[in-house]
Coordinates of C-alpha atoms and ligand atoms in Angstrom, one line a residue:
M266 CA 25.7 28.0 4.5
T267 CA 23.0 25.3 4.3
H268 CA 24.3 22.0 3.1
P269 CA 22.6 20.8 -0.2
A270 CA 21.3 17.7 1.6
Q271 CA 19.2 19.8 4.0
P272 CA 15.5 19.4 3.1
K273 CA 13.1 22.3 2.9
A274 CA 11.3 21.0 5.9
S275 CA 11.1 17.8 8.0
H276 CA 7.8 16.4 6.7
F277 CA 5.9 16.2 3.5
V278 CA 2.2 16.2 4.4
N279 CA -0.9 17.0 2.4
G280 CA 1.0 17.9 -0.7
A281 CA 3.5 20.3 0.9
Y282 CA 6.6 20.5 3.1
V283 CA 5.7 21.2 6.7
E284 CA 7.8 21.9 9.7
D285 CA 7.3 21.8 13.5
T286 CA 10.5 22.4 15.4
A287 CA 8.8 21.4 18.6
G288 CA 9.6 17.8 17.7
T289 CA 12.8 16.1 18.9
P290 CA 15.7 17.2 16.7
I291 CA 17.2 14.5 14.5
P292 CA 20.7 15.3 13.2
V293 CA 21.7 13.7 9.9
I294 CA 25.4 12.7 10.0
Y295 CA 27.3 12.0 6.8
A296 CA 28.9 8.7 7.5
A297 CA 32.0 9.4 5.3
T298 CA 33.0 12.4 7.4
G299 CA 31.1 12.4 10.6
E300 CA 29.8 15.9 10.0
E301 CA 26.2 17.0 10.5
I302 CA 24.8 17.8 7.1
A303 CA 21.1 18.3 7.9
R304 CA 18.6 18.3 10.7
V305 CA 15.0 17.3 10.8
Y306 CA 12.5 17.2 13.7
A307 CA 10.5 14.2 14.8
A308 CA 6.8 14.5 14.1
T309 CA 4.7 16.0 16.9
P310 CA 1.3 14.6 17.6
A311 CA -0.1 17.5 15.5
I312 CA 2.0 16.4 12.5
V313 CA 1.0 12.8 13.0
E314 CA -2.6 13.9 13.0
Q315 CA -2.3 16.0 9.8
A316 CA -0.6 13.1 8.1
L317 CA -3.2 10.5 9.0
A318 CA -6.2 12.7 8.4
S319 CA -5.0 13.9 5.0
A320 CA -4.1 10.4 3.9
Q321 CA -7.5 9.1 4.9
A322 CA -9.2 11.9 2.9
A323 CA -6.9 11.4 -0.1
Q324 CA -7.5 7.7 -0.2
K325 CA -11.2 8.2 -0.9
I326 CA -10.5 10.4 -3.9
W327 CA -7.7 8.1 -5.2
A328 CA -9.7 4.9 -4.9
R329 CA -12.5 6.4 -7.1
M330 CA -10.1 7.0 -9.9
T331 CA -9.6 4.2 -12.5
G332 CA -6.6 1.9 -12.4
T333 CA -5.4 3.5 -15.6
E334 CA -5.4 6.9 -14.1
R335 CA -3.7 5.8 -11.0
G336 CA -1.1 3.9 -13.0
R337 CA -0.4 7.0 -15.1
V338 CA 0.6 8.9 -12.0
L339 CA 2.9 6.2 -10.8
R340 CA 4.6 5.9 -14.2
R341 CA 5.0 9.6 -14.5
A342 CA 6.7 9.6 -11.0
A343 CA 9.0 6.8 -12.3
D344 CA 10.0 9.0 -15.3
I345 CA 10.7 11.9 -13.0
M346 CA 12.9 9.7 -10.7
R347 CA 14.9 8.5 -13.7
E348 CA 15.4 12.1 -15.0
R349 CA 16.7 13.1 -11.6
N350 CA 18.6 9.9 -10.9
H351 CA 22.0 11.7 -10.4
D352 CA 20.7 14.2 -7.8
L353 CA 18.7 11.5 -6.0
S354 CA 21.7 9.2 -5.9
V355 CA 23.9 12.0 -4.4
L356 CA 21.3 12.5 -1.8
E357 CA 21.1 8.7 -1.1
T358 CA 24.8 8.8 -0.6
Y359 CA 24.6 11.7 1.8
D360 CA 21.8 9.9 3.7
T361 CA 23.5 6.5 3.9
G362 CA 27.2 6.8 3.1
K363 CA 26.8 4.2 0.3
P364 CA 29.2 4.8 -2.6
L365 CA 27.8 6.8 -5.5
Q366 CA 28.9 3.9 -7.8
E367 CA 26.1 1.9 -6.1
T368 CA 23.5 4.5 -5.5
L369 CA 23.5 5.5 -9.2
V370 CA 22.3 2.1 -10.2
A371 CA 20.5 0.6 -7.2
D372 CA 18.3 3.1 -5.4
A373 CA 16.3 5.7 -7.3
T374 CA 16.5 3.4 -10.3
S375 CA 15.1 0.5 -8.3
G376 CA 12.4 2.9 -6.9
A377 CA 11.5 3.9 -10.4
D378 CA 11.3 0.3 -11.4
A379 CA 8.7 -0.3 -8.7
L380 CA 6.7 2.8 -9.6
E381 CA 6.7 1.8 -13.3
Y382 CA 5.9 -1.9 -12.7
F383 CA 3.0 -1.3 -10.3
G384 CA 1.8 1.6 -12.4
G385 CA 1.6 -0.8 -15.2
L386 CA -0.4 -3.3 -13.2
A387 CA -2.8 -0.8 -11.6
A388 CA -5.4 -1.1 -14.4
S389 CA -5.4 -4.9 -14.4
L390 CA -6.6 -5.3 -10.8
T391 CA -9.9 -7.1 -11.4
G392 CA -12.1 -9.6 -9.7
E393 CA -13.7 -12.9 -10.9
H394 CA -17.0 -14.0 -12.2
I395 CA -18.0 -17.3 -10.6
P396 CA -21.1 -19.0 -12.2
L397 CA -23.4 -21.0 -9.9
G398 CA -26.1 -22.3 -12.3
E399 CA -28.6 -19.5 -12.6
D400 CA -27.0 -17.5 -9.8
W401 CA -23.5 -16.1 -9.7
V402 CA -20.9 -14.5 -7.5
Y403 CA -18.5 -11.8 -8.5
T404 CA -15.5 -10.6 -6.6
I405 CA -14.0 -7.1 -6.4
R406 CA -10.4 -6.5 -5.5
E407 CA -10.6 -3.5 -3.1
P408 CA -7.9 -1.4 -1.4
L409 CA -7.2 -1.9 2.3
G410 CA -7.4 1.8 2.9
L411 CA -4.8 3.8 4.8
C412 CA -1.4 2.0 4.9
V413 CA 1.6 2.8 7.1
G414 CA 5.1 2.2 5.8
I415 CA 8.1 2.1 8.2
G416 CA 11.6 2.0 6.8
A417 CA 15.1 0.7 7.7
W418 CA 18.1 2.9 7.0
N419 CA 20.0 0.9 4.4
Y420 CA 17.8 1.6 1.3
P421 CA 15.8 4.7 2.1
T422 CA 14.6 5.5 -1.5
Q423 CA 14.0 1.9 -2.5
I424 CA 12.0 1.0 0.7
A425 CA 9.8 4.1 0.3
C426 CA 9.0 3.1 -3.3
W427 CA 8.8 -0.7 -2.7
K428 CA 6.1 0.0 -0.2
G429 CA 4.4 3.0 -1.7
A430 CA 4.1 1.8 -5.3
P431 CA 2.1 -1.3 -4.7
A432 CA 0.0 0.4 -2.0
L433 CA -0.9 3.2 -4.3
A434 CA -1.5 1.0 -7.3
C435 CA -4.2 -0.9 -5.3
G436 CA -5.9 2.4 -4.4
N437 CA -4.6 2.9 -0.9
S438 CA -2.9 5.9 0.6
M439 CA 0.3 5.8 2.7
V440 CA 2.0 7.5 5.6
F441 CA 5.6 6.6 5.4
K442 CA 8.1 7.0 8.3
P443 CA 11.7 6.6 7.2
S444 CA 14.4 5.4 9.6
E445 CA 15.5 8.3 11.9
T446 CA 19.0 7.5 10.7
T447 CA 18.3 8.2 7.0
P448 CA 15.3 10.7 6.9
L449 CA 16.1 12.6 3.7
C450 CA 15.4 10.4 0.6
A451 CA 11.7 9.5 1.3
L452 CA 10.8 13.2 1.2
K453 CA 11.9 13.3 -2.4
V454 CA 9.7 10.3 -3.2
A455 CA 6.7 12.1 -1.7
E456 CA 7.6 15.3 -3.6
I457 CA 7.9 13.5 -6.9
L458 CA 4.7 11.6 -6.5
H459 CA 2.9 14.8 -5.8
E460 CA 4.5 16.5 -8.8
A461 CA 3.4 13.5 -10.9
G462 CA -0.2 14.1 -10.0
A463 CA -0.9 12.2 -6.8
P464 CA -3.7 14.0 -4.8
A465 CA -2.4 15.9 -1.8
G466 CA -2.2 13.7 1.2
L467 CA -2.0 10.4 -0.7
Y468 CA 1.6 9.7 0.2
N469 CA 2.9 11.6 3.3
V470 CA 6.3 11.3 4.8
I471 CA 6.8 12.1 8.5
Q472 CA 9.9 11.8 10.6
G473 CA 10.6 10.2 14.0
M474 CA 11.9 7.4 16.1
G475 CA 10.1 4.3 17.1
E476 CA 7.6 6.3 19.1
V477 CA 6.2 8.0 16.0
G478 CA 6.1 4.6 14.3
G479 CA 4.2 3.3 17.3
A480 CA 1.7 6.1 17.1
L481 CA 1.0 5.3 13.5
V482 CA 0.8 1.5 14.0
T483 CA -1.8 1.9 16.8
D484 CA -4.0 4.5 15.2
P485 CA -7.5 3.0 14.5
R486 CA -7.6 4.7 11.1
V487 CA -4.7 2.6 9.9
D488 CA -5.6 -0.6 8.0
K489 CA -2.1 -2.0 7.2
V490 CA 1.4 -1.8 8.4
S491 CA 4.4 -2.6 6.2
L492 CA 7.7 -2.6 8.1
T493 CA 11.3 -3.1 7.0
G494 CA 13.5 -3.5 10.0
S495 CA 15.0 -5.9 12.6
V496 CA 13.4 -9.0 14.0
P497 CA 12.9 -7.4 17.5
T498 CA 11.2 -4.4 16.1
G499 CA 9.2 -6.6 13.8
K500 CA 7.8 -8.6 16.8
K501 CA 6.8 -5.4 18.5
V502 CA 5.1 -3.9 15.5
Y503 CA 3.4 -7.1 14.5
A504 CA 2.0 -7.4 18.0
A505 CA 0.7 -3.8 18.0
A506 CA -0.8 -4.3 14.6
A507 CA -2.5 -7.5 15.7
A508 CA -4.1 -5.8 18.6
G509 CA -5.9 -3.6 16.0
M510 CA -6.5 -6.6 13.6
K511 CA -4.5 -4.8 10.9
H512 CA -2.8 -6.4 7.9
V513 CA 1.0 -6.6 8.0
T514 CA 4.0 -7.1 5.8
M515 CA 7.2 -7.7 7.8
E516 CA 10.5 -7.5 5.9
L517 CA 13.0 -8.4 8.7
G518 CA 16.6 -9.5 9.2
G519 CA 18.5 -12.6 8.2
K520 CA 21.6 -14.7 8.6
S521 CA 21.3 -16.3 5.2
P522 CA 23.4 -19.3 3.9
M523 CA 25.3 -19.5 0.7
L524 CA 26.3 -23.1 -0.3
V525 CA 29.4 -23.5 -2.5
F526 CA 29.9 -27.1 -3.8
D527 CA 33.2 -28.6 -4.9
D528 CA 32.1 -28.4 -8.6
A529 CA 31.2 -24.7 -8.5
D530 CA 33.0 -22.1 -10.7
I531 CA 35.2 -20.7 -7.9
E532 CA 35.5 -17.2 -9.3
S533 CA 31.8 -16.9 -9.9
A534 CA 31.1 -18.2 -6.4
I535 CA 33.5 -15.7 -4.9
S536 CA 31.7 -12.9 -6.8
G537 CA 28.5 -14.2 -5.2
A538 CA 30.1 -14.1 -1.8
I539 CA 31.5 -10.6 -2.3
N540 CA 28.1 -9.3 -3.6
G541 CA 26.3 -11.1 -0.8
N542 CA 28.6 -9.7 2.0
F543 CA 30.3 -6.5 1.0
Y544 CA 27.8 -4.6 -1.2
S545 CA 26.6 -1.6 0.7
S546 CA 29.4 -2.5 3.2
G547 CA 27.4 -5.5 4.2
Q548 CA 24.3 -3.5 5.3
V549 CA 21.8 -5.7 3.3
C550 CA 19.1 -7.8 5.0
S551 CA 19.3 -10.7 2.5
N552 CA 23.1 -11.0 2.6
G553 CA 24.6 -14.5 2.5
T554 CA 26.7 -14.1 5.6
R555 CA 27.2 -17.8 6.3
V556 CA 29.2 -19.1 3.3
F557 CA 29.4 -22.9 3.5
V558 CA 32.2 -24.1 1.3
Q559 CA 32.7 -27.8 0.5
K560 CA 36.1 -29.0 1.9
G561 CA 37.6 -29.9 -1.4
I562 CA 37.9 -26.3 -2.6
K563 CA 38.0 -24.5 0.8
E564 CA 41.7 -23.3 0.8
K565 CA 41.6 -22.3 -2.9
F566 CA 38.4 -20.4 -2.3
L567 CA 39.8 -18.6 0.7
T568 CA 43.1 -17.7 -1.1
R569 CA 41.3 -16.1 -4.0
L570 CA 38.7 -14.5 -1.8
A571 CA 41.4 -12.8 0.2
E572 CA 43.2 -11.7 -2.9
R573 CA 40.0 -10.2 -4.5
T574 CA 38.8 -8.6 -1.2
A575 CA 42.2 -6.8 -0.9
T576 CA 41.3 -4.9 -4.1
A577 CA 38.2 -3.3 -2.6
K578 CA 38.5 0.5 -3.0
L579 CA 37.6 2.3 0.2
G580 CA 37.3 6.1 0.1
D581 CA 35.2 9.1 -0.6
P582 CA 31.7 7.7 -1.5
M583 CA 31.2 10.6 -4.0
D584 CA 34.2 9.3 -6.0
E585 CA 32.6 7.0 -8.5
S586 CA 35.6 4.7 -8.6
V587 CA 35.1 3.9 -4.9
N588 CA 33.2 0.7 -4.4
F589 CA 33.2 0.3 -0.6
G590 CA 31.8 2.9 1.8
P591 CA 31.5 3.5 5.5
M592 CA 29.0 2.0 8.0
V593 CA 25.9 4.2 8.2
T594 CA 26.6 5.5 11.7
E595 CA 29.3 5.4 14.3
N596 CA 27.1 3.2 16.4
Q597 CA 26.7 0.7 13.7
M598 CA 30.5 0.7 13.1
N599 CA 31.0 -0.1 16.8
I600 CA 28.5 -2.9 16.7
V601 CA 30.3 -4.5 13.8
L602 CA 33.7 -4.0 15.4
G603 CA 32.3 -5.7 18.5
Y604 CA 31.3 -8.7 16.5
I605 CA 34.7 -8.9 14.9
E606 CA 36.3 -9.0 18.3
T607 CA 33.9 -11.7 19.4
G608 CA 34.8 -13.7 16.3
K609 CA 38.5 -13.5 17.1
A610 CA 37.8 -14.3 20.8
E611 CA 35.7 -17.4 19.9
G612 CA 38.5 -18.8 17.7
A613 CA 37.5 -18.0 14.1
R614 CA 40.5 -17.7 11.8
L615 CA 40.8 -14.1 10.4
I616 CA 41.6 -14.2 6.7
C617 CA 41.5 -10.5 6.0
G618 CA 40.2 -7.2 7.4
G619 CA 39.3 -7.3 11.0
A620 CA 39.5 -3.7 12.0
R621 CA 38.4 -0.1 11.5
A622 CA 39.9 1.4 8.3
E623 CA 42.5 4.1 9.0
M624 CA 40.6 7.1 7.6
D625 CA 37.9 9.6 8.5
G626 CA 34.4 8.3 8.6
Y627 CA 32.9 5.1 9.9
Y628 CA 34.7 2.6 7.7
V629 CA 35.2 -1.0 8.7
Q630 CA 37.5 -3.1 6.5
P631 CA 35.9 -5.9 4.5
T632 CA 36.4 -8.9 6.8
V633 CA 36.5 -12.6 6.2
F634 CA 36.6 -15.3 8.9
A635 CA 37.3 -18.9 8.1
D636 CA 36.9 -22.1 10.2
V637 CA 33.7 -20.6 11.6
T638 CA 31.6 -23.1 13.5
D639 CA 27.8 -23.1 13.7
D640 CA 27.7 -22.2 17.4
M641 CA 29.9 -19.1 17.2
T642 CA 28.1 -15.8 17.8
I643 CA 29.2 -14.4 14.4
A644 CA 27.5 -17.4 12.7
R645 CA 24.3 -17.0 14.6
E646 CA 23.5 -13.3 14.9
E647 CA 22.8 -10.8 12.2
I648 CA 25.9 -8.4 12.1
F649 CA 24.7 -6.1 9.4
G650 CA 28.2 -5.1 8.3
P651 CA 31.0 -6.4 6.1
V652 CA 31.8 -9.6 8.0
M653 CA 31.8 -12.8 6.0
C654 CA 31.8 -16.1 7.9
V655 CA 33.2 -19.1 5.9
L656 CA 32.2 -22.5 7.2
D657 CA 33.2 -25.8 5.7
F658 CA 31.2 -28.9 5.0
D659 CA 31.5 -32.5 3.7
T660 CA 28.1 -33.6 2.4
E661 CA 25.0 -32.0 0.8
A662 CA 22.7 -33.3 3.5
E663 CA 24.9 -31.9 6.2
A664 CA 25.1 -28.5 4.5
I665 CA 21.3 -28.3 4.1
A666 CA 20.7 -29.2 7.8
R667 CA 23.2 -26.7 9.0
A668 CA 22.0 -23.9 6.6
N669 CA 18.5 -24.3 8.0
D670 CA 19.6 -24.4 11.6
T671 CA 18.7 -20.7 12.3
E672 CA 15.7 -18.7 13.4
F673 CA 15.9 -16.7 10.2
G674 CA 14.8 -17.5 6.7
L675 CA 15.2 -14.6 4.3
S676 CA 17.5 -15.7 1.5
A677 CA 19.7 -18.6 0.4
G678 CA 22.1 -19.3 -2.5
V679 CA 23.7 -22.3 -4.1
F680 CA 26.7 -22.4 -6.3
T681 CA 27.2 -25.6 -8.3
K682 CA 27.4 -26.7 -11.9
D683 CA 25.1 -29.7 -11.2
F684 CA 21.7 -28.3 -11.9
T685 CA 19.9 -31.3 -10.5
R686 CA 21.6 -30.7 -7.2
A687 CA 21.0 -27.0 -7.4
H688 CA 17.2 -27.4 -7.6
R689 CA 17.2 -30.3 -5.1
V690 CA 19.1 -28.2 -2.5
I691 CA 17.1 -25.0 -3.1
G692 CA 13.9 -27.1 -2.6
Q693 CA 15.0 -28.0 0.9
L694 CA 16.4 -24.6 2.1
E695 CA 14.1 -22.6 4.4
A696 CA 14.2 -19.2 2.8
G697 CA 11.9 -16.9 0.8
S698 CA 14.3 -15.4 -1.8
C699 CA 16.8 -17.9 -3.3
F700 CA 19.5 -17.8 -5.9
I701 CA 21.3 -20.4 -8.1
N702 CA 24.8 -19.4 -9.2
S703 CA 24.0 -15.8 -8.2
Y704 CA 23.4 -13.7 -5.1
N705 CA 21.2 -10.7 -4.1
D706 CA 19.5 -10.0 -7.3
A707 CA 16.2 -8.2 -6.5
P708 CA 14.3 -7.3 -9.7
V709 CA 10.8 -5.8 -9.1
E710 CA 9.3 -8.7 -11.1
A711 CA 10.4 -11.3 -8.5
P712 CA 8.7 -11.7 -5.1
F713 CA 10.9 -10.7 -2.2
G714 CA 10.6 -11.6 1.5
G715 CA 11.3 -14.1 4.2
V716 CA 10.1 -17.2 6.1
K717 CA 10.4 -18.0 9.8
A718 CA 11.6 -15.0 11.8
S719 CA 12.6 -13.1 8.7
G720 CA 9.1 -12.0 7.9
V721 CA 5.6 -12.2 6.7
G722 CA 4.3 -11.3 3.3
R723 CA 6.1 -10.5 0.1
E724 CA 7.2 -7.3 -1.6
N725 CA 7.5 -6.7 -5.3
S726 CA 6.0 -8.8 -8.1
K727 CA 2.2 -9.5 -8.4
E728 CA 2.5 -11.1 -4.9
A729 CA 2.7 -7.6 -3.4
L730 CA -0.7 -6.7 -4.8
K731 CA -2.3 -9.4 -2.6
H732 CA -0.8 -7.8 0.5
F733 CA -2.2 -4.4 -0.3
S734 CA -5.7 -5.4 -1.3
Q735 CA -8.6 -7.6 -0.2
V736 CA -11.4 -9.4 -2.0
K737 CA -15.0 -8.7 -1.6
S738 CA -17.4 -11.4 -2.9
V739 CA -20.9 -10.6 -3.9
Y740 CA -23.6 -13.4 -4.3
V741 CA -26.2 -12.5 -6.9
R742 CA -29.5 -14.4 -6.7
M743 CA -31.4 -14.3 -10.0
G744 CA -34.7 -15.7 -8.6
D745 CA -36.6 -15.0 -5.5
C746 CA -35.1 -15.3 -2.1
E747 CA -36.8 -18.1 -0.1
A748 CA -36.9 -18.8 3.7
A749 CA -38.1 -21.6 6.0
F750 CA -40.8 -19.4 7.5
Ligands
LIG2162 P1 15.1 -1.2 13.2 O1 14.3 -2.4 13.5 O2 15.9 -0.6 14.3 O3 14.2 0.0 12.8 C1 13.3 -0.1 11.6 C2 12.3 1.0 11.7 O4 11.3 0.7 12.7 C3 12.8 2.4 12.0 O5 12.1 3.3 11.1 C4 12.4 2.6 13.4 O6 12.3 4.0 13.8 C5 11.1 1.9 13.5 N1 10.7 1.4 14.8 C6 11.5 1.1 15.9 N2 10.7 0.7 16.9 C7 9.4 0.8 16.5 C8 8.2 0.6 17.2 N3 8.1 0.2 18.4 N4 7.0 0.9 16.5 C9 7.1 1.3 15.2 N5 8.2 1.5 14.5 C10 9.4 1.3 15.2 O7 16.0 -1.5 12.0 P2 17.2 -0.7 11.3 O8 18.3 -0.8 12.3 O9 16.7 0.6 10.9 O10 17.5 -1.6 10.0 C11 18.3 -2.7 10.0 C12 17.4 -4.0 10.1 O11 16.5 -4.0 9.0 C13 18.2 -5.2 9.9 O12 17.8 -6.2 10.8 C14 17.9 -5.7 8.5 O13 18.1 -7.0 8.2 C15 16.5 -5.2 8.3 N6 16.2 -5.1 6.9 C16 15.3 -5.9 6.3 C17 15.0 -5.8 5.0 C18 14.1 -6.8 4.3 O14 13.6 -6.4 3.3 N7 13.8 -8.0 4.8 C19 15.6 -4.8 4.2 C20 16.4 -3.9 4.9 C21 16.7 -4.0 6.2

């Protein structure tokens, strides 16, 4: 019998599911059991061509509609997503292994927020009137054209919507390629947008590995590439896009710092550290994986952190009381376990966890290392799993310098009751998305993105509109045009 997660076909192109089994098979493995629950096929050149050609044609129709009309489609799609939240959340859990307790509130709901927010803004995308005495200039905010979205595997529904909603609001079309690890959820986003009234071809989803992504990025019809992925992939995709002078948004990895000062509310800071390291089993780009704790509270912090971490409930992700799921794949589990062994070998003090959990599926115990030093591998490289590094510090200036001593710059957090210090410190941290006495909140109203190697451009908020549109300026001469000869 077919598993309920199996999609009708691998791709959603030009308003319909399409299949081409000549492509490389991509098995979908449920991380909680290791069983194959679905199978899709990578897009063949013929599918890539259909996706790009239909998206190019649909964009012309879509851009001629008013912003109000476009916004209405997006807001209708948001309503449909909310109505189907439960089913979409179950699918997200099958795709990623994340617990249903999380997916019910963080995935289709976040996607719907983006569709609703950008749907609401679509009608307000206007230009300026610039008076120049008798003459004047006016500007028009125009779409870029055909946009490509390429996703990572940790938030397949959210990423598909965070890229699609602002792109479509601005009058663009999109071809979206999900991660080959989690190919299921984006198909539902395409289906729902079509049902909500998006013209056929406006938002296509095609499957594949990096090769299919590469074919999209280098196609001359493509005007913009928005990638969520790792830094090495980001460098390749950015370079390929630059060769074609295309616009880019790069949402890449991180090794973000969280600074906990002596005066912080310890329980609140521990909640921040737990949210910023163990949510989605640590598979979150903006995680605060370097937790700098001021020496005065270090041991108390570690004791309570270990006590609270021991209460994490690992288990069947479909059980809504479970709050800690498996790694997305066996491979990712092995990468994380490898880092844990490196941490032990390099002399970090293991406070809790530190091994695979004894159960089916790809579970790694929530792990905390203390006495981590800046030069250790686990403090320098993105692990993308439930491994928290606690480092200690004496002074504010020292903590800031050490927090910034990384190639990454996605997020940063500060826990303190001294608000003057909080703002002073945040002002000096090299990161795009910051938090004071909180960690990892990502409302659609707030810009999200990184500095340094963590990325280029911003998603969400009004900032995202700038990255999916461009400005045409028109000089209007009211008198005669004169020339020297
Ligand atoms: P990845 O870089 O391996 O892959 C990302 C996507 O790029 C996949 O869809 C992949 O098929 C595609 N790809 C790979 N090579 C390509 C190429 N040459 N041309 C075009 N496309 C190509 O990342 P991943 O392992 O799927 O995800 C984890 C990474 O994503 C982590 O580093 C994490 O920090 C990052 N991430 C960042 C954000 C953010 O918003 N900043 C969010 C989630 C994840």
